[in-house]
């Protein structure tokens, strides 16, 4: 090491931290415990925060119960046991103005950490005891002999016995010995996005000359993380396009035209433009892989139907995959209804035509019927198949599957996509349209679905009555809710009551829904026709309850969240959600979307109190907004990104700095850059960006890597 060429991340990954002065065997083991083995690990072991030394306060000026930071020297350390047997370490600090007594309970190791003469920064709440200032269990950072106005504070590991100042010392040593970090990002891109150079960024993030500089450094390094991820996603997208043959659908639009003529309304401009995107994809040479986002009630179903019609018009087949049997049933009924009397040319009949055939595969379908459907799929006389994920199973053989619509609940990933191979005509791969039930934040869409094209339905059909959302926090508000349910029933309208989310199991949830059904039927809702729907009921029973509700034979449906997605009963005007605080924002919004689908005013009532601040904010957000895209952003703010990324990005631990929440703008920019890098390289992606390619290979997860090098 030492002077020489600029070091790449790959170079740094090849140098062990043991090469640094001051890292002995013991420290090596400790560092390894926090995941630091190479110099790369060390320089990307980023500060947790910064101390601005000019910000600290003189002990003598501290007022009782304020939060304050103090920089002082350890004068005296004493360890003893309290009467209850807990260990107590008492440390006296002095900063030239006065003394501060700091007490630590059950942290005996503090006596070793805070030795006499050490410089420490403590942060905590000031207490006063017998005229003397003190703090209990404050946050402590050892500053050591590091100088500078701004000091980086690293995650310390008490267990591994590593302190922030030790890390700081090693990092400084590493930065001294790497004379220059090379920069894989072309200068023109750095310039146009106003990004700092990487060498500067690595030095400033650890040793900032100001907090502004630290921030700028963080932006650059976070950008790098996002670019690496986006490059993988964009490459995957391009690789799929290149390596797979799609079906060039013939998009005459005869059936779609017929559908338009049949609808009692005109499609919204957003629906029309989504259909344009989709038909352009389908006419093209590559398989479509598109995400259709739209708020609850924006009319995604019709857009999806347009895609299916395009496929079947050209002699191919369509499939609709939904998360539950109840939904499969419903979609089947809706699609069959909309396509009633539709015909396709057929040489086997006298008229030269045959009716379009839409079939359902579910548990309710008997063996004989199932065999008939399967054979129709194989010979091409079944045009559209609706079902759960089972419909892409091995035993289901399509004559020529042209388009798959996925009403998304689980991610339709790389593995699932593989099951599509072989179901299309010849070696062509069917087109895929993925729909989300509720919008997801823009940055999440770009990341979780970063290898898909996106269409957004940003418009609701006209004439929708806004849904009034009320949070009924107490019992008197709650009794008004049941009054409302009765009043609506008297007007011939219907209500849903969704029972509390029970985490333990579907079984427990079902049991509690049954109990609630009994309670309400005998109490608040006595005299009304109240039905029960839960996951543990036999499928046929579920379906017949849904039928009764749809046909208006029930006034109220008490249910678990099985009705969450997609159920469409325009006559339903009230949604009551019990213990609403237990549901997430998206789920609540989705449930609320079950009403307000007809011409009547609708209400959504949230029951229950908020135990936590976050719950309060969540429910208030629902009351304040009916806009799913807005709520998706609120949700990201409240919950952070872990829940959204889910297992998808778990494999790649390359997102150390970047956050989908804090770095919204940066995610979009990184995606732009990724497209420009990948596309500029022509047929061999990243050929002109070898260093970046190497970094990706080094830092991203297995699945990502595999794609990178397969293509
Ligand atoms: P989502 O996007 O939530 O899946 P749906 O496709 O279920 O929404 O549509 C919601 C309701 O709106 C359905 O009853 C549908 O018939 C109706 N709808 C769809 N498009 C329009 C439109 N352009 N004008 C009026 N109503 C529409
Ligand atoms: Mg729908």
XYZ file of C-alpha atoms and ligand atoms in Angstrom:
739
model
C 0.000 0.000 0.000
C 1.067 3.593 0.228
C 1.685 5.879 -2.680
C 0.720 4.724 -6.118
C -2.387 4.390 -8.173
C -5.711 5.534 -6.833
C -7.263 2.718 -4.862
C -10.490 1.095 -6.000
C -12.962 -0.417 -3.576
C -11.859 -3.795 -4.838
C -8.274 -2.965 -3.883
C -9.385 -1.960 -0.416
C -11.438 -5.100 -0.001
C -8.236 -7.051 -0.512
C -6.347 -5.417 2.331
C -6.940 -6.657 5.864
C -7.347 -4.199 8.736
C -4.548 -6.053 10.483
C -2.173 -4.090 8.284
C -2.981 -0.924 10.188
C -0.805 0.199 13.039
C -2.556 -0.319 16.350
C -4.787 -3.163 15.256
C -3.537 -6.211 17.083
C -4.985 -9.694 17.313
C -7.484 -8.754 19.969
C -8.764 -5.779 18.033
C -8.897 -7.834 14.880
C -11.307 -10.235 16.485
C -13.362 -7.395 17.905
C -13.535 -5.605 14.568
C -14.493 -8.791 12.849
C -17.387 -9.081 15.250
C -18.797 -5.802 13.964
C -18.222 -6.891 10.376
C -14.991 -5.018 9.742
C -12.310 -7.179 8.183
C -10.898 -5.231 5.272
C -9.993 -1.621 4.735
C -13.116 -1.340 2.633
C -15.204 -2.431 5.596
C -13.430 0.097 7.753
C -13.826 3.125 5.517
C -17.468 2.225 4.997
C -18.001 1.846 8.737
C -19.669 5.232 8.702
C -20.103 7.634 11.592
C -23.397 7.406 13.382
C -23.356 11.145 13.988
C -21.036 14.049 14.599
C -20.083 16.058 17.598
C -19.687 19.697 17.019
C -17.299 20.580 19.781
C -18.265 24.203 19.640
C -21.719 23.052 20.623
C -20.925 21.702 24.020
C -21.864 23.484 27.184
C -20.012 24.510 30.286
C -21.071 22.354 33.217
C -21.482 25.390 35.428
C -24.175 26.765 33.133
C -26.341 23.675 32.968
C -29.882 24.037 34.221
C -31.837 21.214 35.752
C -33.718 18.849 33.371
C -32.244 20.245 30.171
C -30.615 17.937 27.605
C -27.031 18.896 27.122
C -23.678 17.840 25.799
C -20.604 18.269 27.881
C -16.942 17.803 27.003
C -14.924 17.038 30.095
C -12.073 15.116 31.647
C -12.518 12.076 33.858
C -11.312 12.889 37.385
C -12.497 10.033 39.520
C -14.136 6.646 38.972
C -15.742 4.487 41.643
C -17.609 1.204 41.378
C -19.943 -0.147 44.045
C -23.058 -2.227 44.486
C -26.432 -0.788 45.268
C -28.490 -2.321 48.035
C -30.538 -4.196 45.438
C -27.328 -5.743 44.152
C -26.976 -3.773 40.961
C -23.563 -2.485 39.992
C -23.152 1.256 40.040
C -20.292 3.122 38.412
C -19.951 6.741 39.466
C -17.702 9.011 37.458
C -16.764 12.568 38.266
C -16.072 14.761 35.268
C -14.602 18.223 35.263
C -14.505 20.706 32.409
C -12.799 23.661 34.010
C -16.063 25.294 34.997
C -17.477 22.743 37.393
C -17.971 19.091 38.275
C -20.558 16.717 36.865
C -21.363 13.397 38.522
C -22.319 10.690 36.052
C -23.884 7.406 37.233
C -24.186 4.171 35.308
C -26.331 1.319 36.533
C -25.504 -2.236 35.489
C -22.704 -1.124 33.210
C -19.684 -2.221 35.192
C -17.493 -1.993 32.082
C -17.806 1.777 32.190
C -15.130 1.755 34.865
C -12.705 0.373 32.315
C -13.929 2.636 29.537
C -13.720 5.867 31.501
C -10.302 5.946 33.002
C -8.883 8.864 34.871
C -7.601 11.544 32.562
C -9.681 10.430 29.568
C -11.557 13.047 27.560
C -15.193 12.199 27.214
C -18.262 13.715 25.701
C -21.438 12.917 27.554
C -24.924 13.683 26.440
C -27.947 13.398 28.662
C -30.497 15.008 30.885
C -29.218 17.176 33.683
C -30.410 16.297 37.164
C -29.647 17.999 40.440
C -29.046 16.143 43.587
C -28.025 17.883 46.809
C -26.979 20.953 44.892
C -24.826 19.004 42.524
C -25.312 18.458 38.789
C -25.494 14.898 37.586
C -26.602 12.618 34.773
C -27.796 9.023 34.874
C -26.891 6.599 32.081
C -25.955 9.306 29.564
C -24.654 8.630 26.077
C -20.880 8.630 26.225
C -18.294 9.109 23.544
C -14.625 8.968 24.184
C -12.965 11.604 22.142
C -9.416 10.578 22.766
C -6.850 12.859 21.305
C -8.683 13.523 18.102
C -8.715 17.143 17.232
C -10.846 19.232 14.943
C -14.041 21.039 15.529
C -16.284 18.273 14.217
C -15.660 14.788 15.520
C -17.194 11.693 13.985
C -18.937 9.376 16.400
C -18.925 5.730 15.327
C -21.232 2.966 16.343
C -19.425 1.494 19.290
C -19.722 -2.055 20.364
C -19.609 -2.601 24.099
C -19.757 -6.313 23.583
C -16.829 -6.365 21.203
C -15.113 -3.744 23.316
C -14.631 -1.205 20.569
C -15.022 2.458 21.281
C -15.795 5.250 18.922
C -12.430 6.869 19.351
C -10.564 3.655 18.576
C -12.489 3.310 15.358
C -11.779 6.944 14.621
C -8.071 6.390 15.095
C -7.994 3.378 12.792
C -10.069 5.123 10.165
C -7.712 8.106 10.245
C -4.782 5.794 9.829
C -6.466 4.109 6.876
C -7.234 7.441 5.264
C -3.626 8.479 5.686
C -2.352 5.390 4.010
C -4.724 5.408 1.071
C -3.254 8.306 -0.825
C -6.172 8.478 -3.184
C -9.537 6.788 -3.660
C -10.333 6.305 -7.305
C -13.682 7.484 -8.603
C -15.763 5.275 -10.891
C -18.282 7.988 -11.686
C -17.612 9.920 -14.892
C -16.813 13.597 -14.293
C -19.674 14.819 -16.451
C -22.166 12.990 -14.253
C -20.607 14.319 -11.059
C -20.848 17.785 -12.478
C -24.383 17.645 -13.700
C -25.645 16.275 -10.393
C -23.411 18.492 -8.290
C -21.751 15.530 -6.595
C -18.474 15.614 -4.726
C -15.549 13.455 -5.776
C -15.210 10.131 -4.030
C -11.798 10.774 -2.540
C -13.021 13.981 -0.968
C -16.207 12.258 0.167
C -14.424 9.441 1.997
C -12.175 11.888 3.792
C -14.907 14.340 4.670
C -17.412 11.833 5.905
C -14.903 10.684 8.503
C -13.154 13.931 9.150
C -15.433 16.734 8.128
C -14.335 20.323 7.992
C -17.923 21.337 8.685
C -21.283 19.679 9.135
C -22.195 20.895 5.655
C -19.185 19.085 4.243
C -20.116 15.929 6.110
C -23.518 16.119 4.564
C -22.180 16.603 1.082
C -19.862 13.650 1.555
C -22.739 11.510 2.738
C -24.768 12.485 -0.317
C -22.035 11.348 -2.650
C -21.462 8.029 -0.928
C -25.177 7.338 -0.578
C -25.545 8.135 -4.251
C -22.931 5.497 -5.036
C -24.903 2.893 -3.128
C -28.072 3.786 -4.979
C -26.376 3.847 -8.357
C -24.962 0.377 -7.791
C -28.397 -0.938 -6.954
C -30.102 0.837 -9.828
C -27.484 -0.297 -12.319
C -28.241 -3.869 -11.347
C -31.972 -3.322 -11.715
C -31.646 -1.557 -15.039
C -29.258 -4.186 -16.339
C -31.629 -6.888 -15.284
C -34.398 -5.134 -17.116
C -32.317 -4.766 -20.251
C -31.030 -8.319 -20.042
C -34.563 -9.649 -19.864
C -35.517 -7.608 -22.846
C -32.578 -8.752 -24.866
C -32.577 -12.393 -23.918
C -36.270 -13.043 -24.170
C -38.424 -13.194 -27.165
C -41.836 -11.663 -26.733
C -45.039 -12.055 -28.640
C -45.687 -9.365 -31.208
C -49.372 -8.974 -30.571
C -51.575 -7.747 -33.294
C -53.261 -4.746 -31.717
C -56.281 -4.029 -33.812
C -58.328 -3.228 -30.779
C -61.573 -4.642 -32.109
C -62.507 -6.335 -28.828
C -61.336 -3.377 -26.786
C -63.548 -1.139 -28.900
C -66.432 -3.417 -28.256
C -65.749 -3.266 -24.536
C -65.687 0.522 -24.607
C -69.069 0.486 -26.296
C -70.503 -1.737 -23.630
C -69.412 0.296 -20.614
C -71.929 2.717 -19.126
C -69.114 5.269 -18.783
C -66.106 6.420 -20.741
C -62.618 5.511 -19.709
C -60.642 8.186 -17.916
C -57.747 9.850 -19.716
C -55.402 8.028 -17.349
C -56.939 4.678 -18.257
C -56.640 5.462 -21.957
C -53.036 6.435 -21.692
C -52.250 3.340 -19.627
C -53.838 1.260 -22.373
C -51.639 3.003 -24.900
C -48.519 2.099 -22.896
C -49.669 -1.472 -22.654
C -50.642 -2.009 -26.259
C -47.359 -0.463 -27.381
C -45.524 -2.941 -25.141
C -47.574 -5.831 -26.399
C -47.044 -4.981 -30.034
C -43.291 -4.809 -29.432
C -40.703 -7.525 -29.805
C -39.862 -7.857 -26.088
C -42.101 -9.294 -23.415
C -43.975 -6.634 -21.499
C -43.084 -6.339 -17.847
C -45.039 -3.435 -16.544
C -46.214 -2.231 -13.169
C -49.620 -0.600 -13.110
C -50.074 1.628 -10.096
C -53.278 3.335 -9.215
C -55.199 4.323 -6.177
C -58.037 2.187 -4.891
C -60.941 2.595 -7.286
C -58.938 4.144 -10.098
C -60.133 1.421 -12.440
C -57.135 -0.847 -12.813
C -59.331 -3.825 -13.621
C -60.528 -2.394 -16.929
C -57.005 -1.544 -17.965
C -55.962 -5.088 -17.220
C -58.891 -6.368 -19.199
C -57.694 -4.307 -22.141
C -54.397 -6.171 -22.020
C -56.174 -9.523 -21.911
C -58.367 -8.619 -24.857
C -55.371 -7.626 -26.904
C -53.879 -11.045 -26.264
C -56.952 -13.103 -27.044
C -57.845 -11.147 -30.131
C -54.667 -12.397 -31.761
C -55.424 -15.989 -30.866
C -53.499 -16.128 -27.583
C -54.745 -16.677 -24.063
C -54.853 -14.538 -20.955
C -54.484 -15.360 -17.271
C -55.434 -13.355 -14.193
C -53.654 -14.267 -10.998
C -55.062 -12.986 -7.703
C -54.117 -13.558 -4.076
C -57.300 -15.202 -2.789
C -60.067 -17.501 -3.950
C -62.741 -14.966 -3.024
C -61.128 -12.505 -5.367
C -60.649 -15.065 -8.101
C -64.328 -15.785 -7.931
C -65.185 -12.121 -8.101
C -62.856 -11.303 -10.967
C -64.170 -14.256 -12.870
C -67.737 -13.056 -12.446
C -66.824 -9.481 -13.392
C -64.810 -10.418 -16.457
C -67.356 -12.965 -17.677
C -70.017 -10.293 -17.337
C -68.056 -7.698 -19.258
C -67.174 -10.133 -22.036
C -70.640 -11.630 -22.381
C -71.529 -12.203 -26.104
C -67.974 -11.435 -27.190
C -66.897 -13.694 -30.003
C -63.721 -14.791 -31.695
C -63.353 -16.154 -35.218
C -63.462 -19.918 -35.361
C -63.198 -22.278 -38.266
C -64.929 -25.052 -36.355
C -68.390 -23.553 -36.269
C -71.026 -22.841 -38.887
C -71.124 -19.158 -38.105
C -67.355 -18.952 -38.198
C -67.395 -17.588 -34.674
C -67.350 -18.890 -31.138
C -67.995 -17.164 -27.818
C -65.049 -15.919 -25.776
C -64.575 -18.327 -22.921
C -63.566 -17.177 -19.437
C -62.903 -19.877 -16.861
C -62.149 -20.058 -13.173
C -59.878 -22.493 -11.431
C -60.637 -22.687 -7.732
C -61.354 -25.204 -5.022
C -65.024 -24.972 -5.801
C -64.388 -26.328 -9.272
C -65.052 -30.076 -9.366
C -62.715 -32.649 -10.884
C -64.650 -33.128 -14.114
C -64.994 -29.408 -14.684
C -61.334 -28.959 -13.939
C -60.382 -31.561 -16.510
C -62.565 -29.836 -19.057
C -60.925 -26.485 -18.334
C -57.434 -27.928 -18.518
C -58.119 -29.518 -21.854
C -59.637 -26.268 -23.132
C -56.510 -24.445 -22.061
C -54.354 -26.960 -23.856
C -56.273 -26.787 -27.118
C -56.776 -23.031 -26.940
C -60.560 -22.949 -26.608
C -60.383 -21.412 -23.135
C -59.382 -17.792 -23.646
C -59.045 -16.352 -20.166
C -58.236 -18.207 -16.972
C -58.731 -16.658 -13.539
C -57.303 -18.138 -10.366
C -54.778 -17.932 -7.566
C -51.075 -18.550 -8.100
C -51.921 -22.199 -8.753
C -52.847 -21.238 -12.283
C -49.225 -21.063 -13.272
C -48.620 -24.497 -11.795
C -46.976 -27.296 -13.710
C -50.153 -29.174 -14.490
C -51.706 -26.147 -16.154
C -50.762 -26.284 -19.779
C -51.663 -23.376 -22.019
C -51.913 -23.590 -25.750
C -50.493 -20.119 -26.120
C -50.432 -17.912 -23.056
C -50.092 -14.355 -24.288
C -50.640 -12.152 -21.270
C -50.623 -12.582 -17.503
C -52.200 -10.038 -15.201
C -51.009 -10.263 -11.626
C -53.057 -8.637 -8.916
C -50.123 -8.294 -6.681
C -49.709 -9.261 -3.114
C -46.476 -11.116 -3.232
C -43.704 -9.998 -5.403
C -43.616 -11.609 -8.790
C -39.902 -12.051 -8.965
C -37.236 -13.581 -11.049
C -38.093 -17.125 -9.988
C -41.792 -16.741 -10.687
C -41.013 -15.233 -14.006
C -39.202 -18.398 -14.941
C -42.437 -20.364 -14.625
C -43.783 -18.333 -17.531
C -41.252 -19.768 -19.881
C -42.801 -22.545 -21.841
C -46.350 -21.334 -21.342
C -46.315 -18.978 -24.304
C -46.314 -19.900 -27.980
C -43.052 -21.509 -29.090
C -40.160 -19.945 -27.250
C -41.859 -16.578 -26.738
C -42.550 -15.321 -23.228
C -45.982 -14.019 -22.252
C -46.478 -10.362 -21.436
C -46.836 -9.532 -17.772
C -48.789 -6.748 -16.145
C -48.351 -6.392 -12.377
C -50.852 -4.358 -10.383
C -50.444 -3.167 -6.818
C -53.497 -3.001 -4.590
C -52.589 0.423 -3.248
C -49.898 2.816 -4.382
C -46.410 2.393 -3.052
C -43.988 5.300 -2.662
C -42.154 6.378 -5.749
C -38.724 5.557 -4.387
C -39.890 2.129 -3.309
C -41.390 1.447 -6.720
C -38.080 2.353 -8.294
C -36.254 0.006 -6.012
C -38.514 -2.944 -5.349
C -39.893 -2.893 -8.887
C -36.873 -1.269 -10.446
C -36.715 -3.753 -13.277
C -40.268 -3.001 -14.434
C -41.712 -0.210 -16.518
C -44.275 1.789 -14.649
C -47.637 3.240 -15.527
C -49.536 5.328 -13.029
C -53.282 5.876 -13.050
C -53.292 9.310 -11.522
C -56.969 10.033 -11.891
C -60.147 8.676 -10.383
C -63.285 8.225 -12.490
C -65.489 11.303 -12.307
C -68.400 11.539 -9.932
C -66.818 9.608 -7.099
C -68.254 10.654 -3.779
C -65.513 11.327 -1.328
C -65.481 8.976 1.627
C -65.810 10.654 4.993
C -63.404 9.111 7.441
C -64.081 9.424 11.152
C -61.979 8.194 13.997
C -64.359 7.087 16.741
C -62.059 7.039 19.724
C -64.445 6.409 22.579
C -67.535 4.379 23.378
C -70.009 7.171 22.787
C -68.527 7.855 19.366
C -68.636 4.135 18.766
C -72.317 3.837 19.522
C -72.951 6.530 16.929
C -71.108 4.349 14.449
C -73.504 1.448 15.014
C -76.399 3.885 14.712
C -75.053 4.884 11.330
C -74.820 1.260 10.229
C -78.478 0.763 11.177
C -79.525 3.976 9.443
C -77.790 2.978 6.214
C -79.359 -0.473 6.360
C -82.740 1.217 6.646
C -81.925 3.023 3.386
C -81.055 -0.273 1.735
C -77.289 0.238 1.921
C -74.753 -2.191 3.244
C -71.846 -2.131 5.680
C -68.645 -3.991 6.336
C -67.265 -4.569 9.812
C -63.631 -5.613 9.813
C -62.454 -7.317 12.970
C -59.230 -6.588 14.772
C -56.129 -7.870 13.196
C -54.926 -10.821 15.212
C -51.325 -11.617 14.649
C -51.114 -15.085 16.132
C -52.846 -16.995 13.384
C -55.647 -17.061 10.890
C -57.362 -19.476 13.230
C -57.368 -17.076 16.153
C -58.436 -14.237 13.876
C -61.334 -16.283 12.579
C -62.397 -17.207 16.069
C -62.430 -13.623 17.200
C -64.384 -12.574 14.110
C -66.961 -15.257 14.876
C -67.244 -13.995 18.445
C -67.639 -10.421 17.257
C -70.305 -11.513 14.796
C -72.235 -13.153 17.618
C -71.836 -10.154 19.868
C -72.978 -7.642 17.261
C -75.846 -9.810 15.992
C -77.218 -10.054 19.494
C -76.350 -6.499 20.494
C -75.749 -3.343 18.504
C -76.851 -4.818 15.199
C -79.773 -6.906 16.410
C -82.519 -7.230 13.821
C -80.203 -6.642 10.857
C -79.162 -9.393 8.494
C -75.545 -9.912 9.512
C -73.207 -12.323 7.739
C -69.822 -13.669 8.744
C -66.759 -14.207 6.575
C -63.405 -15.522 7.706
C -60.488 -17.499 6.419
C -61.268 -20.717 8.257
C -64.642 -21.193 6.632
C -64.890 -23.764 3.858
C -64.397 -22.112 0.494
C -67.901 -22.830 -0.713
C -69.364 -21.257 2.399
C -67.185 -18.180 1.925
C -68.341 -17.844 -1.601
C -72.000 -18.180 -0.748
C -71.714 -15.522 1.973
C -70.074 -13.208 -0.557
C -72.862 -13.974 -3.024
C -75.470 -13.092 -0.404
C -73.733 -9.849 0.373
C -73.361 -8.939 -3.278
C -77.005 -9.607 -4.008
C -78.110 -7.521 -1.036
C -79.456 -10.367 1.091
C -77.192 -9.220 3.911
C -77.072 -5.765 5.475
C -73.773 -6.209 7.213
C -70.743 -8.375 6.619
C -68.558 -9.033 9.655
C -65.222 -10.266 8.479
C -61.520 -10.674 8.938
C -59.257 -8.976 6.440
C -60.125 -11.515 3.743
C -62.179 -8.752 2.150
C -59.189 -6.470 2.053
C -58.346 -6.543 -1.582
C -60.556 -5.811 -4.513
C -64.020 -6.738 -3.310
C -66.407 -4.614 -5.327
C -69.941 -4.065 -4.004
C -71.068 -0.577 -5.048
C -74.053 -0.656 -2.720
C -71.813 -0.847 0.362
C -71.467 2.565 1.983
C -70.039 1.985 5.445
C -66.730 0.469 6.437
C -66.168 -0.052 10.145
C -62.650 -1.044 11.119
C -62.308 -2.274 14.667
C -59.101 -1.656 16.559
C -57.881 0.266 13.543
C -54.564 1.089 15.182
C -53.402 -2.426 14.526
C -53.506 -2.013 10.769
C -50.958 -0.320 8.571
C -51.722 2.743 6.484
C -51.899 0.899 3.176
C -54.153 -1.772 4.592
C -56.516 0.774 6.120
C -56.668 2.691 2.872
C -57.316 -0.489 0.948
C -60.100 -1.471 3.349
C -61.613 1.986 3.099
C -61.583 1.610 -0.681
C -64.218 -1.112 -0.391
C -66.806 1.655 0.015
C -67.362 4.785 -2.036
C -67.642 2.704 -5.178
C -71.178 3.648 -6.062
C -73.284 6.765 -6.340
C -73.950 7.135 -2.589
C -72.067 8.992 0.081
C -69.853 6.682 2.073
C -68.177 6.550 5.468
C -65.220 4.863 6.976
C -65.111 4.561 10.758
C -61.916 3.793 12.576
C -62.500 2.377 16.035
C -60.154 2.211 18.975
C -57.647 4.356 20.773
C -54.034 5.023 19.931
C -51.490 3.619 22.353
C -48.527 5.096 20.587
C -47.673 8.326 18.845
C -47.099 6.543 15.608
C -50.587 5.017 15.708
C -52.053 8.427 16.374
C -50.275 9.854 13.340
C -51.267 6.944 11.164
C -54.961 7.220 11.947
C -54.889 11.005 11.676
C -53.316 10.648 8.234
C -56.189 8.427 7.150
C -58.728 10.929 8.425
C -56.928 13.775 6.677
C -56.341 12.226 3.273
C -58.106 10.052 0.740
C -55.152 10.051 -1.594
C -53.326 6.744 -1.697
C -50.143 8.169 -3.190
C -49.939 10.780 -0.462
C -50.602 8.158 2.209
C -47.908 5.920 0.799
C -45.369 8.676 1.401
C -46.671 9.288 4.918
C -46.363 5.597 5.567
C -42.770 5.582 4.440
C -42.075 8.460 6.807
C -43.731 6.722 9.713
C -42.453 3.224 9.297
C -39.166 3.630 7.567
C -38.164 1.573 4.632
C -37.472 -1.839 6.093
C -41.052 -2.952 5.834
C -41.311 -1.789 2.272
C -38.109 -3.257 1.011
C -38.914 -6.426 2.880
C -36.903 -9.450 2.014
C -36.311 -8.183 -1.465
C -33.258 -6.138 -0.683
C -32.165 -7.957 2.433
C -29.548 -9.858 0.533
C -27.729 -6.756 -0.458
C -26.421 -4.942 2.563
C -24.965 -2.245 0.392
C -27.425 0.377 1.568
C -25.444 1.619 4.559
C -26.097 5.301 4.118
C -28.860 5.656 1.594
C -32.450 5.652 2.686
C -35.545 5.484 0.526
C -37.119 7.856 2.938
C -34.513 10.526 3.348
C -33.042 10.300 -0.130
C -36.075 10.416 -2.356
C -34.515 12.789 -4.832
C -31.277 10.855 -4.855
C -33.023 7.576 -5.705
C -34.577 9.158 -8.767
C -31.271 10.655 -9.840
C -29.447 7.382 -9.338
C -31.983 5.667 -11.536
C -31.497 8.257 -14.254
C -27.756 7.817 -14.082
C -28.082 4.047 -14.143
C -30.107 4.202 -17.334
C -27.622 6.525 -18.953
C -24.653 4.363 -17.959
C -26.183 1.071 -18.979
C -27.711 2.286 -22.219
C -24.698 4.249 -23.367
C -22.645 1.114 -23.372
C -24.513 -0.563 -26.171
C -24.594 -4.313 -26.420
C -22.066 -4.977 -23.655
C -23.404 -3.200 -20.614
C -20.860 -1.502 -18.375
C -18.012 -2.378 -20.694
C -16.821 1.189 -20.417
C -17.377 1.216 -16.658
C -15.324 -1.674 -15.451
C -14.635 -0.226 -12.055
C -18.322 0.262 -11.357
C -19.066 -3.252 -12.570
C -16.403 -4.600 -10.237
C -17.869 -2.708 -7.287
C -21.280 -4.099 -7.978
C -19.894 -7.585 -8.148
C -18.167 -6.943 -4.848
C -20.977 -5.338 -2.909
C -24.312 -6.617 -4.082
C -26.157 -9.763 -3.157
C -25.975 -13.138 -4.769
C -29.096 -12.782 -6.844
C -28.024 -9.419 -8.190
C -24.576 -10.603 -9.002
C -25.856 -13.600 -10.809
C -27.827 -11.432 -13.147
C -24.993 -9.125 -13.772
C -22.673 -11.771 -15.002
C -25.186 -13.973 -16.730
C -26.057 -11.250 -19.135
P -59.165 -0.643 -8.630
O -58.224 0.253 -9.326
O -59.257 -0.366 -7.165
O -58.918 -2.091 -8.921
P -61.559 -1.152 -10.071
O -60.949 -1.529 -11.331
O -62.071 -2.242 -9.186
O -60.576 -0.250 -9.223
O -62.702 -0.090 -10.371
C -63.480 0.464 -9.347
C -64.886 0.746 -9.840
O -64.859 1.839 -10.747
C -65.517 -0.399 -10.560
O -66.844 -0.509 -10.114
C -65.461 0.020 -12.030
O -66.510 -0.509 -12.771
C -65.556 1.526 -11.945
N -64.870 2.238 -13.031
C -63.716 1.901 -13.632
N -63.373 2.797 -14.577
C -64.317 3.742 -14.572
C -64.558 4.949 -15.339
N -63.705 5.352 -16.285
N -65.652 5.667 -15.052
C -66.517 5.264 -14.102
N -66.378 4.153 -13.366
C -65.307 3.389 -13.587
Mg -59.323 -4.074 -8.461
